Tab-separated table of C-alpha atoms in Angstrom:
chain	number	residue	atom	x	y	z
A	1	MET	CA	8.671	-14.127	-16.850
A	2	ALA	CA	5.396	-14.292	-14.905
A	3	GLU	CA	3.614	-15.504	-18.044
A	4	ARG	CA	5.974	-18.476	-18.276
A	5	ALA	CA	5.300	-19.450	-14.679
A	6	ILE	CA	1.586	-19.337	-15.377
A	7	GLU	CA	2.016	-21.486	-18.497
A	8	PHE	CA	4.107	-23.994	-16.583
A	9	ASN	CA	1.554	-24.230	-13.794
A	10	ARG	CA	-1.221	-24.853	-16.320
A	11	MET	CA	0.530	-27.856	-17.850
A	12	PRO	CA	-1.400	-31.041	-17.239
A	13	LEU	CA	0.114	-33.162	-14.505
A	14	MET	CA	0.591	-36.896	-14.535
A	15	THR	CA	-2.715	-38.731	-14.225
A	16	LEU	CA	-3.443	-42.238	-12.976
A	17	GLU	CA	-6.785	-42.310	-14.790
A	18	PRO	CA	-5.550	-44.513	-17.693
A	19	LEU	CA	-4.188	-46.982	-15.164
A	20	PHE	CA	-7.449	-47.064	-13.208
A	21	ASP	CA	-9.287	-47.724	-16.482
A	22	ALA	CA	-6.845	-50.502	-17.454
A	23	PRO	CA	-7.603	-54.225	-17.030
A	24	LEU	CA	-6.943	-55.761	-13.603
A	25	ALA	CA	-3.897	-57.670	-14.926
A	26	VAL	CA	-2.250	-54.378	-15.930
A	27	GLN	CA	-2.988	-52.865	-12.522
A	28	ILE	CA	-1.482	-55.884	-10.725
A	29	HIS	CA	1.513	-55.788	-13.063
A	30	VAL	CA	2.196	-52.101	-12.360
A	31	ALA	CA	1.565	-52.572	-8.625
A	32	ALA	CA	4.289	-55.251	-8.558
A	33	VAL	CA	6.848	-53.764	-10.957
A	34	THR	CA	6.867	-50.251	-9.486
A	35	PRO	CA	8.130	-51.266	-6.032
A	36	ALA	CA	10.375	-53.876	-7.697
A	37	ALA	CA	12.075	-51.119	-9.706
A	38	LEU	CA	12.659	-48.938	-6.658
A	39	LEU	CA	13.613	-51.785	-4.329
A	40	GLY	CA	15.907	-53.314	-6.955
A	41	ALA	CA	17.837	-50.073	-7.366
A	42	TYR	CA	18.158	-49.788	-3.592
A	43	ILE	CA	19.403	-53.372	-3.263
A	44	LEU	CA	21.930	-52.926	-6.073
A	45	LEU	CA	23.363	-49.858	-4.349
A	46	ARG	CA	23.542	-51.295	-0.818
A	47	PRO	CA	26.007	-53.759	0.767
A	48	LYS	CA	25.467	-57.378	-0.220
A	49	GLY	CA	25.181	-60.493	1.924
A	50	THR	CA	23.635	-58.809	4.947
A	51	PRO	CA	20.409	-60.052	6.550
A	52	LEU	CA	18.675	-56.933	5.187
A	53	HIS	CA	19.953	-57.738	1.683
A	54	ARG	CA	18.561	-61.268	1.936
A	55	LEU	CA	15.174	-60.070	3.206
A	56	LEU	CA	14.816	-57.334	0.608
A	57	GLY	CA	16.088	-59.726	-2.066
A	58	ARG	CA	13.339	-62.221	-1.224
A	59	ILE	CA	10.705	-59.470	-1.399
A	60	TRP	CA	12.167	-58.252	-4.704
A	61	MET	CA	12.140	-61.763	-6.149
A	62	VAL	CA	8.464	-62.233	-5.216
A	63	LEU	CA	7.648	-58.895	-6.861
A	64	MET	CA	9.516	-59.957	-10.006
A	65	ILE	CA	7.657	-63.274	-10.155
A	66	VAL	CA	4.281	-61.542	-9.687
A	67	THR	CA	5.279	-59.075	-12.408
A	68	ALA	CA	6.226	-61.866	-14.822
A	69	ILE	CA	3.143	-63.995	-14.146
A	70	SER	CA	0.751	-61.046	-14.395
A	71	SER	CA	2.196	-60.183	-17.805
A	72	PHE	CA	0.767	-63.404	-19.244
A	73	PHE	CA	-2.702	-61.938	-18.720
A	74	ILE	CA	-1.883	-58.724	-20.588
A	75	HIS	CA	-2.626	-58.985	-24.303
A	76	GLN	CA	-2.421	-55.417	-25.622
A	77	LEU	CA	0.211	-56.351	-28.199
A	78	ASP	CA	-1.522	-59.312	-29.834
A	79	LEU	CA	1.037	-60.702	-32.273
A	80	PHE	CA	0.644	-64.441	-31.717
A	81	TYR	CA	-2.561	-65.779	-30.091
A	82	GLY	CA	-2.644	-62.871	-27.635
A	83	PHE	CA	1.065	-62.945	-26.898
A	84	SER	CA	4.004	-60.855	-28.061
A	85	PRO	CA	7.805	-61.008	-27.843
A	86	ILE	CA	7.664	-59.248	-24.469
A	87	HIS	CA	6.187	-62.445	-23.030
A	88	LEU	CA	9.482	-64.178	-23.847
A	89	LEU	CA	11.062	-61.758	-21.402
A	90	SER	CA	8.529	-62.870	-18.794
A	91	ILE	CA	9.526	-66.495	-19.328
A	92	ALA	CA	13.187	-65.501	-19.059
A	93	THR	CA	12.383	-63.620	-15.836
A	94	LEU	CA	10.772	-66.705	-14.294
A	95	PHE	CA	13.724	-68.919	-15.232
A	96	GLY	CA	16.189	-66.230	-14.178
A	97	SER	CA	14.492	-65.869	-10.802
A	98	TRP	CA	14.726	-69.609	-10.221
A	99	ASN	CA	18.381	-69.689	-11.289
A	100	ALA	CA	19.310	-66.632	-9.181
A	101	ILE	CA	17.846	-68.260	-6.079
A	102	ALA	CA	19.527	-71.594	-6.874
A	103	ALA	CA	22.899	-69.910	-7.467
A	104	ALA	CA	22.705	-68.032	-4.158
A	105	ARG	CA	21.795	-71.226	-2.289
A	106	ARG	CA	24.717	-73.057	-3.906
A	107	GLY	CA	27.005	-70.223	-2.854
A	108	ASN	CA	27.726	-69.168	-6.438
A	109	ILE	CA	27.427	-65.471	-5.676
A	110	ARG	CA	29.159	-64.366	-8.879
A	111	LEU	CA	26.468	-66.109	-10.977
A	112	HIS	CA	23.733	-64.847	-8.646
A	113	LYS	CA	24.915	-61.242	-9.127
A	114	ARG	CA	25.019	-61.605	-12.917
A	115	ILE	CA	21.525	-63.079	-13.105
A	116	VAL	CA	19.997	-60.510	-10.750
A	117	ALA	CA	21.641	-57.612	-12.612
A	118	GLY	CA	20.271	-59.047	-15.863
A	119	LEU	CA	16.803	-59.358	-14.357
A	120	TYR	CA	16.901	-55.771	-13.141
A	121	PHE	CA	18.332	-54.116	-16.237
A	122	GLY	CA	16.562	-56.341	-18.766
A	123	GLY	CA	13.325	-57.093	-16.978
A	124	ILE	CA	12.707	-53.732	-15.370
A	125	VAL	CA	14.796	-50.978	-16.955
A	126	LEU	CA	14.779	-52.084	-20.598
A	127	ALA	CA	11.235	-53.470	-20.608
A	128	GLY	CA	10.078	-50.464	-18.595
A	129	LEU	CA	11.360	-48.061	-21.208
A	130	PHE	CA	9.118	-49.735	-23.800
A	131	THR	CA	6.052	-49.035	-21.659
A	132	PHE	CA	6.524	-45.319	-22.315
A	133	VAL	CA	6.093	-45.669	-26.080
A	134	PRO	CA	3.151	-43.559	-27.352
A	135	GLY	CA	-0.069	-45.550	-27.345
A	136	ARG	CA	0.805	-47.577	-24.236
A	137	ILE	CA	-0.977	-47.102	-20.905
A	138	MET	CA	2.084	-45.882	-18.997
A	139	HIS	CA	2.751	-43.300	-21.681
A	140	ALA	CA	-0.746	-41.947	-21.109
A	141	VAL	CA	-0.169	-41.985	-17.332
A	142	VAL	CA	3.155	-40.136	-17.333
A	143	PHE	CA	3.128	-38.000	-20.471
A	144	THR	CA	-0.208	-36.229	-20.522
A	145	GLY	CA	0.750	-33.619	-23.081
A	146	ALA	CA	3.539	-31.993	-21.109
A	147	GLU	CA	7.173	-32.298	-22.144
A	148	TRP	CA	8.741	-31.936	-18.694
A	149	PRO	CA	7.622	-35.328	-17.315
A	150	ALA	CA	9.569	-37.037	-20.115
A	151	ALA	CA	12.716	-35.137	-19.191
A	152	LEU	CA	12.170	-35.840	-15.495
A	153	ALA	CA	11.630	-39.571	-16.079
A	154	ALA	CA	14.750	-39.762	-18.253
A	155	ALA	CA	16.770	-37.906	-15.620
A	156	VAL	CA	15.625	-40.197	-12.807
A	157	ILE	CA	16.290	-43.379	-14.787
A	158	GLY	CA	19.649	-42.048	-15.960
A	159	SER	CA	20.651	-41.047	-12.427
A	160	ILE	CA	19.833	-44.494	-11.067
A	161	LEU	CA	21.824	-46.201	-13.820
A	162	VAL	CA	24.833	-43.894	-13.344
A	163	ALA	CA	24.781	-44.440	-9.573
A	164	ILE	CA	24.710	-48.209	-10.015
A	165	VAL	CA	27.550	-48.212	-12.548
A	166	LEU	CA	29.710	-45.900	-10.421
A	167	ARG	CA	29.072	-47.964	-7.309
A	168	ARG	CA	30.113	-51.153	-9.108
A	169	ARG	CA	33.286	-49.555	-10.463
A	170	ARG	CA	34.197	-48.258	-7.021
A	171	GLY	CA	33.660	-51.735	-5.590
A	172	ARG	CA	35.926	-53.290	-8.224
A	173	LEU	CA	38.672	-50.747	-7.542
A	174	ILE	CA	38.520	-51.390	-3.793
A	175	ALA	CA	38.603	-55.187	-4.327
A	176	ARG	CA	41.875	-54.975	-6.280
């Protein structure tokens, strides 16, 4: 039993070294998307339409736009003149951000909610999962040879998604 504890404690921990060695565009991208992921989950779980929601929504939208723009300077997956299919997602994020803001200003909250949910789940959750593929910088940051960070990351992401889905279902049941 004591030997296992010693083995566990000797496992390498997450390291930010690969991120510090990454190009500036990658560092800016991660610095914008990380708080956007956390803030987005918080906003999705909290009451809508409040002054706090509007303020945090504006901050989140700026973070999403910075994330999308910074991605155009990242060329690790060079499939077509330095760009890859992931850059199409960045274009979609920029258009989606514009349309989400326009829908909210027009009072079309149903459309606004759909666009923002798509931006969060497509632009952050889905795209974020691809950053953990072996060979990518974030894989090197999080999974430094130990298996437990992978399980922890999956558990955290899964918990956030379950909480969001349950919250939405509860809201739909109450609205009926």
